[in-house]
Amino acid sequence: MGDSERVPRPGCVHADDDGLRSAAVAAGGTHVALLYASTVDEWHRSLGPAAPDTCHFVSVDDAVRSATATNGTGRAVGGGMYVSVLERPVADPSPVLADAFEGTSGGSLVVDDLSVLLRDADDAATALERLQTVATDASAELHVGLPDDAEAATTVARHFTPVDDATARVVASEGLSYLREADPTNFGYLRRHWEEARAGLEAVEMTYPQAKQVHAALREPETTPRTLGAALGGLVELGALDVWGDTVAANRYDLTAYDPERVAAIGDAIDSLDD
């Protein structure tokens, strides 16, 4: 794969809430949580006695009146706990979350359900990148829950790293379900040729190759450059690879974003398909 070095994604995605809570407790420092699937009381109780000393809970409410919405500083309720309420649509919660971290360094930012942000934001990728920026600026860990919806889960998977093997398997399975529905052509070629796509990505001596260059690195391939490109496109859609820049010609694939562990999880999920 040439001399390219993989660039890690800021933040981790979890397949269950227990992992989110454990991560917040382990991080310590200031804990900021953007909550939609859980109420503030539910989340606070679930953290238990080991909860961080300072917690800012930002609750997203479908029905809150504008007059009751609070800013990121939050309303102090005692014991180092602050509560803010945001009314939908929540296109960009990052200013509120950044305010909650004001004057602190370290801790955790948790989002229990990103589906509401993906629905409300004008641009999902930009909204997710802003969350990553908030966490980075606060020197805080970022942990997000995996949405139940396959399309939303696939979008989240493109931006965050699965926290463990179990989550990686769930991410891969959800991604394949989405790809089969949304892009059956790429799904079919990925299902048939994922191992050859992986071999080509690991053999090519370029950081930003086109499909024909990945194909040329293979010995006795079953694919053509076109069918290999479709399989590579499937890996892009599932967050295991990226494309470089915006081009009017054929895609150039960004191997700094190539994730061999995710490709392996996708391959395992493909091998387990029974239809």
PDB file of C-alpha atoms in Angstrom:
ATOM      1  CA  MET A   1       0.000   0.000   0.000  1.00  0.00           C
ATOM      2  CA  GLY A   2       2.873   2.328  -0.662  1.00  0.00           C
ATOM      3  CA  ASP A   3       4.056   4.661   2.102  1.00  0.00           C
ATOM      4  CA  SER A   4       0.604   5.970   3.012  1.00  0.00           C
ATOM      5  CA  GLU A   5      -0.189   6.216   6.699  1.00  0.00           C
ATOM      6  CA  ARG A   6      -3.722   5.763   7.940  1.00  0.00           C
ATOM      7  CA  VAL A   7      -5.261   8.874   9.483  1.00  0.00           C
ATOM      8  CA  PRO A   8      -7.416   7.927  12.494  1.00  0.00           C
ATOM      9  CA  ARG A   9     -10.960   9.224  12.761  1.00  0.00           C
ATOM     10  CA  PRO A  10     -11.611  11.373  15.861  1.00  0.00           C
ATOM     11  CA  GLY A  11     -14.181   9.689  18.089  1.00  0.00           C
ATOM     12  CA  CYS A  12     -15.594   6.214  18.640  1.00  0.00           C
ATOM     13  CA  VAL A  13     -18.989   4.714  17.833  1.00  0.00           C
ATOM     14  CA  HIS A  14     -20.627   2.268  20.250  1.00  0.00           C
ATOM     15  CA  ALA A  15     -23.302  -0.302  19.518  1.00  0.00           C
ATOM     16  CA  ASP A  16     -24.841  -0.050  23.000  1.00  0.00           C
ATOM     17  CA  ASP A  17     -25.444   2.570  25.689  1.00  0.00           C
ATOM     18  CA  ASP A  18     -23.489   0.648  28.315  1.00  0.00           C
ATOM     19  CA  GLY A  19     -20.317   1.314  26.356  1.00  0.00           C
ATOM     20  CA  LEU A  20     -21.106   5.023  26.148  1.00  0.00           C
ATOM     21  CA  ARG A  21     -21.630   5.266  29.899  1.00  0.00           C
ATOM     22  CA  SER A  22     -18.502   3.277  30.709  1.00  0.00           C
ATOM     23  CA  ALA A  23     -16.444   5.514  28.437  1.00  0.00           C
ATOM     24  CA  ALA A  24     -17.772   8.670  30.134  1.00  0.00           C
ATOM     25  CA  VAL A  25     -16.970   7.338  33.602  1.00  0.00           C
ATOM     26  CA  ALA A  26     -13.490   6.185  32.561  1.00  0.00           C
ATOM     27  CA  ALA A  27     -12.660   9.544  30.954  1.00  0.00           C
ATOM     28  CA  GLY A  28     -13.466  11.544  34.095  1.00  0.00           C
ATOM     29  CA  GLY A  29     -13.023  15.307  33.798  1.00  0.00           C
ATOM     30  CA  THR A  30     -16.002  17.230  32.455  1.00  0.00           C
ATOM     31  CA  HIS A  31     -18.733  15.085  30.962  1.00  0.00           C
ATOM     32  CA  VAL A  32     -20.996  16.673  28.345  1.00  0.00           C
ATOM     33  CA  ALA A  33     -23.845  14.591  26.934  1.00  0.00           C
ATOM     34  CA  LEU A  34     -26.205  15.457  24.081  1.00  0.00           C
ATOM     35  CA  LEU A  35     -29.261  13.333  24.831  1.00  0.00           C
ATOM     36  CA  TYR A  36     -32.198  12.417  22.643  1.00  0.00           C
ATOM     37  CA  ALA A  37     -32.876   8.716  23.223  1.00  0.00           C
ATOM     38  CA  SER A  38     -32.463   9.085  27.000  1.00  0.00           C
ATOM     39  CA  THR A  39     -33.837  11.630  29.426  1.00  0.00           C
ATOM     40  CA  VAL A  40     -31.482  13.596  31.631  1.00  0.00           C
ATOM     41  CA  ASP A  41     -32.653  11.693  34.717  1.00  0.00           C
ATOM     42  CA  GLU A  42     -32.192   8.318  33.022  1.00  0.00           C
ATOM     43  CA  TRP A  43     -28.716   9.171  31.846  1.00  0.00           C
ATOM     44  CA  HIS A  44     -27.621  10.680  35.163  1.00  0.00           C
ATOM     45  CA  ARG A  45     -28.834   7.659  37.126  1.00  0.00           C
ATOM     46  CA  SER A  46     -27.182   5.250  34.700  1.00  0.00           C
ATOM     47  CA  LEU A  47     -23.763   6.829  35.251  1.00  0.00           C
ATOM     48  CA  GLY A  48     -23.953   5.713  38.863  1.00  0.00           C
ATOM     49  CA  PRO A  49     -21.815   6.842  41.790  1.00  0.00           C
ATOM     50  CA  ALA A  50     -18.651   6.912  39.657  1.00  0.00           C
ATOM     51  CA  ALA A  51     -20.033   9.710  37.448  1.00  0.00           C
ATOM     52  CA  PRO A  52     -17.615  12.558  36.674  1.00  0.00           C
ATOM     53  CA  ASP A  53     -17.720  15.413  39.173  1.00  0.00           C
ATOM     54  CA  THR A  54     -18.946  17.894  36.550  1.00  0.00           C
ATOM     55  CA  CYS A  55     -21.709  16.895  34.130  1.00  0.00           C
ATOM     56  CA  HIS A  56     -23.476  19.041  31.543  1.00  0.00           C
ATOM     57  CA  PHE A  57     -26.552  17.363  30.103  1.00  0.00           C
ATOM     58  CA  VAL A  58     -28.016  18.869  26.934  1.00  0.00           C
ATOM     59  CA  SER A  59     -31.461  17.444  26.286  1.00  0.00           C
ATOM     60  CA  VAL A  60     -33.003  17.563  22.825  1.00  0.00           C
ATOM     61  CA  ASP A  61     -36.760  17.988  23.074  1.00  0.00           C
ATOM     62  CA  ASP A  62     -39.282  17.667  20.257  1.00  0.00           C
ATOM     63  CA  ALA A  63     -41.872  19.775  22.035  1.00  0.00           C
ATOM     64  CA  VAL A  64     -40.005  22.314  24.186  1.00  0.00           C
ATOM     65  CA  ARG A  65     -41.181  25.904  23.896  1.00  0.00           C
ATOM     66  CA  SER A  66     -38.605  28.454  22.771  1.00  0.00           C
ATOM     67  CA  ALA A  67     -39.003  30.361  26.017  1.00  0.00           C
ATOM     68  CA  THR A  68     -37.745  27.378  28.002  1.00  0.00           C
ATOM     69  CA  ALA A  69     -34.678  26.636  25.900  1.00  0.00           C
ATOM     70  CA  THR A  70     -31.404  27.351  27.678  1.00  0.00           C
ATOM     71  CA  ASN A  71     -27.945  28.135  26.438  1.00  0.00           C
ATOM     72  CA  GLY A  72     -24.816  26.018  26.697  1.00  0.00           C
ATOM     73  CA  THR A  73     -23.890  27.318  30.164  1.00  0.00           C
ATOM     74  CA  GLY A  74     -26.877  25.382  31.447  1.00  0.00           C
ATOM     75  CA  ARG A  75     -28.930  25.625  34.577  1.00  0.00           C
ATOM     76  CA  ALA A  76     -27.103  24.460  37.677  1.00  0.00           C
ATOM     77  CA  VAL A  77     -29.101  21.845  39.556  1.00  0.00           C
ATOM     78  CA  GLY A  78     -26.518  21.030  42.216  1.00  0.00           C
ATOM     79  CA  GLY A  79     -23.777  18.502  42.728  1.00  0.00           C
ATOM     80  CA  GLY A  80     -21.782  19.663  39.732  1.00  0.00           C
ATOM     81  CA  MET A  81     -24.684  18.969  37.385  1.00  0.00           C
ATOM     82  CA  TYR A  82     -25.922  21.405  34.729  1.00  0.00           C
ATOM     83  CA  VAL A  83     -28.864  20.989  32.379  1.00  0.00           C
ATOM     84  CA  SER A  84     -29.625  22.671  29.062  1.00  0.00           C
ATOM     85  CA  VAL A  85     -32.549  22.081  26.722  1.00  0.00           C
ATOM     86  CA  LEU A  86     -32.495  22.447  22.949  1.00  0.00           C
ATOM     87  CA  GLU A  87     -35.590  22.533  20.834  1.00  0.00           C
ATOM     88  CA  ARG A  88     -35.698  20.869  17.447  1.00  0.00           C
ATOM     89  CA  PRO A  89     -34.622  21.252  14.768  1.00  0.00           C
ATOM     90  CA  VAL A  90     -31.066  20.849  16.043  1.00  0.00           C
ATOM     91  CA  ALA A  91     -29.047  21.695  12.972  1.00  0.00           C
ATOM     92  CA  ASP A  92     -25.844  22.580  14.838  1.00  0.00           C
ATOM     93  CA  PRO A  93     -25.535  21.904  18.580  1.00  0.00           C
ATOM     94  CA  SER A  94     -21.795  22.559  18.584  1.00  0.00           C
ATOM     95  CA  PRO A  95     -21.955  26.124  20.052  1.00  0.00           C
ATOM     96  CA  VAL A  96     -23.969  24.847  23.031  1.00  0.00           C
ATOM     97  CA  LEU A  97     -21.617  21.908  23.546  1.00  0.00           C
ATOM     98  CA  ALA A  98     -18.538  24.111  23.254  1.00  0.00           C
ATOM     99  CA  ASP A  99     -19.961  26.499  25.861  1.00  0.00           C
ATOM    100  CA  ALA A 100     -20.468  23.564  28.219  1.00  0.00           C
ATOM    101  CA  PHE A 101     -16.728  22.834  28.018  1.00  0.00           C
ATOM    102  CA  GLU A 102     -15.770  26.502  28.542  1.00  0.00           C
ATOM    103  CA  GLY A 103     -12.863  26.846  30.950  1.00  0.00           C
ATOM    104  CA  THR A 104     -12.230  23.104  31.196  1.00  0.00           C
ATOM    105  CA  SER A 105      -9.865  20.617  29.584  1.00  0.00           C
ATOM    106  CA  GLY A 106     -10.328  16.894  29.293  1.00  0.00           C
ATOM    107  CA  GLY A 107     -13.334  14.668  29.831  1.00  0.00           C
ATOM    108  CA  SER A 108     -15.884  13.298  27.419  1.00  0.00           C
ATOM    109  CA  LEU A 109     -18.498  14.341  24.894  1.00  0.00           C
ATOM    110  CA  VAL A 110     -21.221  11.728  24.400  1.00  0.00           C
ATOM    111  CA  VAL A 111     -24.077  11.770  21.887  1.00  0.00           C
ATOM    112  CA  ASP A 112     -26.526   8.971  22.626  1.00  0.00           C
ATOM    113  CA  ASP A 113     -28.470   9.132  19.336  1.00  0.00           C
ATOM    114  CA  LEU A 114     -27.114  10.906  16.267  1.00  0.00           C
ATOM    115  CA  SER A 115     -30.171  10.184  14.141  1.00  0.00           C
ATOM    116  CA  VAL A 116     -31.886  13.418  15.220  1.00  0.00           C
ATOM    117  CA  LEU A 117     -28.834  15.483  14.224  1.00  0.00           C
ATOM    118  CA  LEU A 118     -28.574  13.697  10.881  1.00  0.00           C
ATOM    119  CA  ARG A 119     -32.236  14.478  10.178  1.00  0.00           C
ATOM    120  CA  ASP A 120     -32.071  18.117  11.264  1.00  0.00           C
ATOM    121  CA  ALA A 121     -28.691  19.225   9.897  1.00  0.00           C
ATOM    122  CA  ASP A 122     -28.381  20.858   6.495  1.00  0.00           C
ATOM    123  CA  ASP A 123     -25.230  18.831   5.861  1.00  0.00           C
ATOM    124  CA  ALA A 124     -24.664  15.688   7.926  1.00  0.00           C
ATOM    125  CA  ALA A 125     -20.924  15.462   7.306  1.00  0.00           C
ATOM    126  CA  THR A 126     -20.361  19.048   8.407  1.00  0.00           C
ATOM    127  CA  ALA A 127     -22.468  18.543  11.543  1.00  0.00           C
ATOM    128  CA  LEU A 128     -20.472  15.469  12.537  1.00  0.00           C
ATOM    129  CA  GLU A 129     -17.170  17.196  11.846  1.00  0.00           C
ATOM    130  CA  ARG A 130     -18.245  20.061  14.126  1.00  0.00           C
ATOM    131  CA  LEU A 131     -18.834  17.588  16.948  1.00  0.00           C
ATOM    132  CA  GLN A 132     -15.323  16.265  16.403  1.00  0.00           C
ATOM    133  CA  THR A 133     -13.957  19.814  16.511  1.00  0.00           C
ATOM    134  CA  VAL A 134     -15.716  20.553  19.807  1.00  0.00           C
ATOM    135  CA  ALA A 135     -14.213  17.459  21.407  1.00  0.00           C
ATOM    136  CA  THR A 136     -10.740  18.128  19.994  1.00  0.00           C
ATOM    137  CA  ASP A 137     -10.757  21.759  21.160  1.00  0.00           C
ATOM    138  CA  ALA A 138     -11.767  20.647  24.662  1.00  0.00           C
ATOM    139  CA  SER A 139      -9.201  17.804  24.724  1.00  0.00           C
ATOM    140  CA  ALA A 140     -12.173  15.525  25.397  1.00  0.00           C
ATOM    141  CA  GLU A 141     -12.931  12.031  24.193  1.00  0.00           C
ATOM    142  CA  LEU A 142     -15.842  11.754  21.759  1.00  0.00           C
ATOM    143  CA  HIS A 143     -18.206   8.784  21.963  1.00  0.00           C
ATOM    144  CA  VAL A 144     -21.402   8.373  19.925  1.00  0.00           C
ATOM    145  CA  GLY A 145     -24.147   5.792  19.790  1.00  0.00           C
ATOM    146  CA  LEU A 146     -24.853   3.826  16.633  1.00  0.00           C
ATOM    147  CA  PRO A 147     -28.295   4.730  15.236  1.00  0.00           C
ATOM    148  CA  ASP A 148     -30.829   1.947  14.712  1.00  0.00           C
ATOM    149  CA  ASP A 149     -31.562   3.051  11.153  1.00  0.00           C
ATOM    150  CA  ALA A 150     -29.204   1.385   8.648  1.00  0.00           C
ATOM    151  CA  GLU A 151     -28.720   4.513   6.534  1.00  0.00           C
ATOM    152  CA  ALA A 152     -27.953   6.696   9.559  1.00  0.00           C
ATOM    153  CA  ALA A 153     -25.662   4.008  10.969  1.00  0.00           C
ATOM    154  CA  THR A 154     -23.722   3.899   7.700  1.00  0.00           C
ATOM    155  CA  THR A 155     -23.327   7.687   7.699  1.00  0.00           C
ATOM    156  CA  VAL A 156     -22.019   7.614  11.266  1.00  0.00           C
ATOM    157  CA  ALA A 157     -19.648   4.755  10.423  1.00  0.00           C
ATOM    158  CA  ARG A 158     -17.961   6.890   7.763  1.00  0.00           C
ATOM    159  CA  HIS A 159     -16.891   9.381  10.432  1.00  0.00           C
ATOM    160  CA  PHE A 160     -16.193   7.372  13.582  1.00  0.00           C
ATOM    161  CA  THR A 161     -14.174   4.293  14.511  1.00  0.00           C
ATOM    162  CA  PRO A 162     -15.948   1.274  16.037  1.00  0.00           C
ATOM    163  CA  VAL A 163     -14.885   1.009  19.668  1.00  0.00           C
ATOM    164  CA  ASP A 164     -14.479  -2.793  19.603  1.00  0.00           C
ATOM    165  CA  ASP A 165     -14.851  -5.877  17.433  1.00  0.00           C
ATOM    166  CA  ALA A 166     -18.479  -6.417  18.428  1.00  0.00           C
ATOM    167  CA  THR A 167     -19.381  -2.885  17.321  1.00  0.00           C
ATOM    168  CA  ALA A 168     -17.381  -3.330  14.104  1.00  0.00           C
ATOM    169  CA  ARG A 169     -19.471  -6.401  13.267  1.00  0.00           C
ATOM    170  CA  VAL A 170     -22.718  -4.524  13.874  1.00  0.00           C
ATOM    171  CA  VAL A 171     -21.484  -1.554  11.800  1.00  0.00           C
ATOM    172  CA  ALA A 172     -20.531  -3.859   8.922  1.00  0.00           C
ATOM    173  CA  SER A 173     -23.842  -5.706   9.000  1.00  0.00           C
ATOM    174  CA  GLU A 174     -25.883  -2.489   9.090  1.00  0.00           C
ATOM    175  CA  GLY A 175     -23.768  -1.031   6.311  1.00  0.00           C
ATOM    176  CA  LEU A 176     -24.324  -4.014   4.033  1.00  0.00           C
ATOM    177  CA  SER A 177     -28.080  -3.838   4.649  1.00  0.00           C
ATOM    178  CA  TYR A 178     -28.058  -0.192   3.631  1.00  0.00           C
ATOM    179  CA  LEU A 179     -25.796  -0.743   0.603  1.00  0.00           C
ATOM    180  CA  ARG A 180     -27.931  -3.637  -0.674  1.00  0.00           C
ATOM    181  CA  GLU A 181     -30.993  -1.365  -0.609  1.00  0.00           C
ATOM    182  CA  ALA A 182     -29.418   1.900  -1.775  1.00  0.00           C
ATOM    183  CA  ASP A 183     -26.841   0.695  -4.308  1.00  0.00           C
ATOM    184  CA  PRO A 184     -27.455  -2.934  -5.318  1.00  0.00           C
ATOM    185  CA  THR A 185     -24.862  -2.758  -8.111  1.00  0.00           C
ATOM    186  CA  ASN A 186     -21.962  -1.819  -5.828  1.00  0.00           C
ATOM    187  CA  PHE A 187     -23.300  -4.230  -3.216  1.00  0.00           C
ATOM    188  CA  GLY A 188     -23.190  -7.087  -5.716  1.00  0.00           C
ATOM    189  CA  TYR A 189     -19.664  -6.363  -6.896  1.00  0.00           C
ATOM    190  CA  LEU A 190     -18.422  -5.841  -3.340  1.00  0.00           C
ATOM    191  CA  ARG A 191     -20.006  -9.109  -2.246  1.00  0.00           C
ATOM    192  CA  ARG A 192     -18.279 -10.978  -5.073  1.00  0.00           C
ATOM    193  CA  HIS A 193     -14.927  -9.184  -5.157  1.00  0.00           C
ATOM    194  CA  TRP A 194     -14.192  -7.791  -1.682  1.00  0.00           C
ATOM    195  CA  GLU A 195     -11.103  -9.986  -1.258  1.00  0.00           C
ATOM    196  CA  GLU A 196      -9.679  -8.867  -4.588  1.00  0.00           C
ATOM    197  CA  ALA A 197     -10.405  -5.233  -3.696  1.00  0.00           C
ATOM    198  CA  ARG A 198      -8.511  -5.690  -0.433  1.00  0.00           C
ATOM    199  CA  ALA A 199      -5.594  -7.373  -2.207  1.00  0.00           C
ATOM    200  CA  GLY A 200      -5.358  -4.538  -4.715  1.00  0.00           C
ATOM    201  CA  LEU A 201      -5.442  -1.826  -2.065  1.00  0.00           C
ATOM    202  CA  GLU A 202      -2.657  -3.544  -0.157  1.00  0.00           C
ATOM    203  CA  ALA A 203      -0.552  -4.149  -3.262  1.00  0.00           C
ATOM    204  CA  VAL A 204      -0.765  -0.790  -5.025  1.00  0.00           C
ATOM    205  CA  GLU A 205       2.275   1.478  -4.532  1.00  0.00           C
ATOM    206  CA  MET A 206       0.366   4.778  -4.617  1.00  0.00           C
ATOM    207  CA  THR A 207      -1.410   6.866  -2.016  1.00  0.00           C
ATOM    208  CA  TYR A 208      -4.146   8.197  -4.332  1.00  0.00           C
ATOM    209  CA  PRO A 209      -4.663   5.572  -7.058  1.00  0.00           C
ATOM    210  CA  GLN A 210      -7.479   5.196  -9.532  1.00  0.00           C
ATOM    211  CA  ALA A 211      -9.296   1.884  -9.880  1.00  0.00           C
ATOM    212  CA  LYS A 212      -7.265   0.990 -12.979  1.00  0.00           C
ATOM    213  CA  GLN A 213      -4.048   1.451 -11.006  1.00  0.00           C
ATOM    214  CA  VAL A 214      -5.329  -0.686  -8.132  1.00  0.00           C
ATOM    215  CA  HIS A 215      -6.343  -3.276 -10.734  1.00  0.00           C
ATOM    216  CA  ALA A 216      -2.883  -3.193 -12.353  1.00  0.00           C
ATOM    217  CA  ALA A 217      -1.327  -4.148  -9.005  1.00  0.00           C
ATOM    218  CA  LEU A 218      -3.219  -7.470  -8.980  1.00  0.00           C
ATOM    219  CA  ARG A 219      -1.950 -10.757 -10.337  1.00  0.00           C
ATOM    220  CA  GLU A 220      -4.429 -12.649 -12.520  1.00  0.00           C
ATOM    221  CA  PRO A 221      -7.482 -10.669 -11.379  1.00  0.00           C
ATOM    222  CA  GLU A 222     -11.036 -11.862 -11.878  1.00  0.00           C
ATOM    223  CA  THR A 223     -12.240  -8.262 -11.984  1.00  0.00           C
ATOM    224  CA  THR A 224     -11.977  -5.601 -14.631  1.00  0.00           C
ATOM    225  CA  PRO A 225     -11.040  -2.027 -13.665  1.00  0.00           C
ATOM    226  CA  ARG A 226     -14.756  -1.176 -13.855  1.00  0.00           C
ATOM    227  CA  THR A 227     -16.015  -3.996 -11.652  1.00  0.00           C
ATOM    228  CA  LEU A 228     -13.139  -3.479  -9.218  1.00  0.00           C
ATOM    229  CA  GLY A 229     -14.065   0.210  -9.096  1.00  0.00           C
ATOM    230  CA  ALA A 230     -17.630  -0.748  -8.157  1.00  0.00           C
ATOM    231  CA  ALA A 231     -16.327  -2.930  -5.308  1.00  0.00           C
ATOM    232  CA  LEU A 232     -14.059  -0.108  -4.142  1.00  0.00           C
ATOM    233  CA  GLY A 233     -17.039   2.236  -4.298  1.00  0.00           C
ATOM    234  CA  GLY A 234     -18.854  -0.084  -1.920  1.00  0.00           C
ATOM    235  CA  LEU A 235     -15.951   0.138   0.538  1.00  0.00           C
ATOM    236  CA  VAL A 236     -16.122   3.925   0.311  1.00  0.00           C
ATOM    237  CA  GLU A 237     -19.831   3.910   1.101  1.00  0.00           C
ATOM    238  CA  LEU A 238     -19.193   1.679   4.114  1.00  0.00           C
ATOM    239  CA  GLY A 239     -16.480   3.923   5.534  1.00  0.00           C
ATOM    240  CA  ALA A 240     -13.516   1.599   4.938  1.00  0.00           C
ATOM    241  CA  LEU A 241     -11.965   3.813   2.266  1.00  0.00           C
ATOM    242  CA  ASP A 242     -12.306   7.373   1.005  1.00  0.00           C
ATOM    243  CA  VAL A 243     -11.965   9.263  -2.242  1.00  0.00           C
ATOM    244  CA  TRP A 244      -9.462  12.028  -2.706  1.00  0.00           C
ATOM    245  CA  GLY A 245     -10.860  15.457  -3.490  1.00  0.00           C
ATOM    246  CA  ASP A 246     -13.485  16.292  -6.082  1.00  0.00           C
ATOM    247  CA  THR A 247     -12.550  15.247  -9.596  1.00  0.00           C
ATOM    248  CA  VAL A 248     -14.453  15.226 -12.869  1.00  0.00           C
ATOM    249  CA  ALA A 249     -12.486  12.186 -14.022  1.00  0.00           C
ATOM    250  CA  ALA A 250     -12.324   8.749 -12.431  1.00  0.00           C
ATOM    251  CA  ASN A 251     -12.199   8.604  -8.632  1.00  0.00           C
ATOM    252  CA  ARG A 252      -8.855   8.622  -6.925  1.00  0.00           C
ATOM    253  CA  TYR A 253      -8.976   6.599  -3.722  1.00  0.00           C
ATOM    254  CA  ASP A 254      -7.436   7.999  -0.554  1.00  0.00           C
ATOM    255  CA  LEU A 255      -5.440   5.198   0.992  1.00  0.00           C
ATOM    256  CA  THR A 256      -4.650   7.285   4.073  1.00  0.00           C
ATOM    257  CA  ALA A 257      -8.276   6.505   4.980  1.00  0.00           C
ATOM    258  CA  TYR A 258      -8.033   2.795   4.178  1.00  0.00           C
ATOM    259  CA  ASP A 259      -9.126   0.762   7.212  1.00  0.00           C
ATOM    260  CA  PRO A 260      -8.029  -2.887   6.906  1.00  0.00           C
ATOM    261  CA  GLU A 261      -9.765  -3.897  10.130  1.00  0.00           C
ATOM    262  CA  ARG A 262     -13.064  -2.542   8.850  1.00  0.00           C
ATOM    263  CA  VAL A 263     -12.577  -4.290   5.511  1.00  0.00           C
ATOM    264  CA  ALA A 264     -12.026  -7.534   7.415  1.00  0.00           C
ATOM    265  CA  ALA A 265     -15.247  -6.957   9.378  1.00  0.00           C
ATOM    266  CA  ILE A 266     -17.105  -6.242   6.136  1.00  0.00           C
ATOM    267  CA  GLY A 267     -15.694  -9.431   4.650  1.00  0.00           C
ATOM    268  CA  ASP A 268     -16.832 -11.441   7.666  1.00  0.00           C
ATOM    269  CA  ALA A 269     -20.311  -9.925   7.351  1.00  0.00           C
ATOM    270  CA  ILE A 270     -20.383 -10.758   3.634  1.00  0.00           C
ATOM    271  CA  ASP A 271     -19.321 -14.328   4.311  1.00  0.00           C
ATOM    272  CA  SER A 272     -22.147 -14.698   6.827  1.00  0.00           C
ATOM    273  CA  LEU A 273     -24.842 -13.619   4.346  1.00  0.00           C
ATOM    274  CA  ASP A 274     -27.214 -16.466   3.611  1.00  0.00           C
ATOM    275  CA  ASP A 275     -28.989 -15.081   0.552  1.00  0.00           C
TER     276      ASP A 275
END
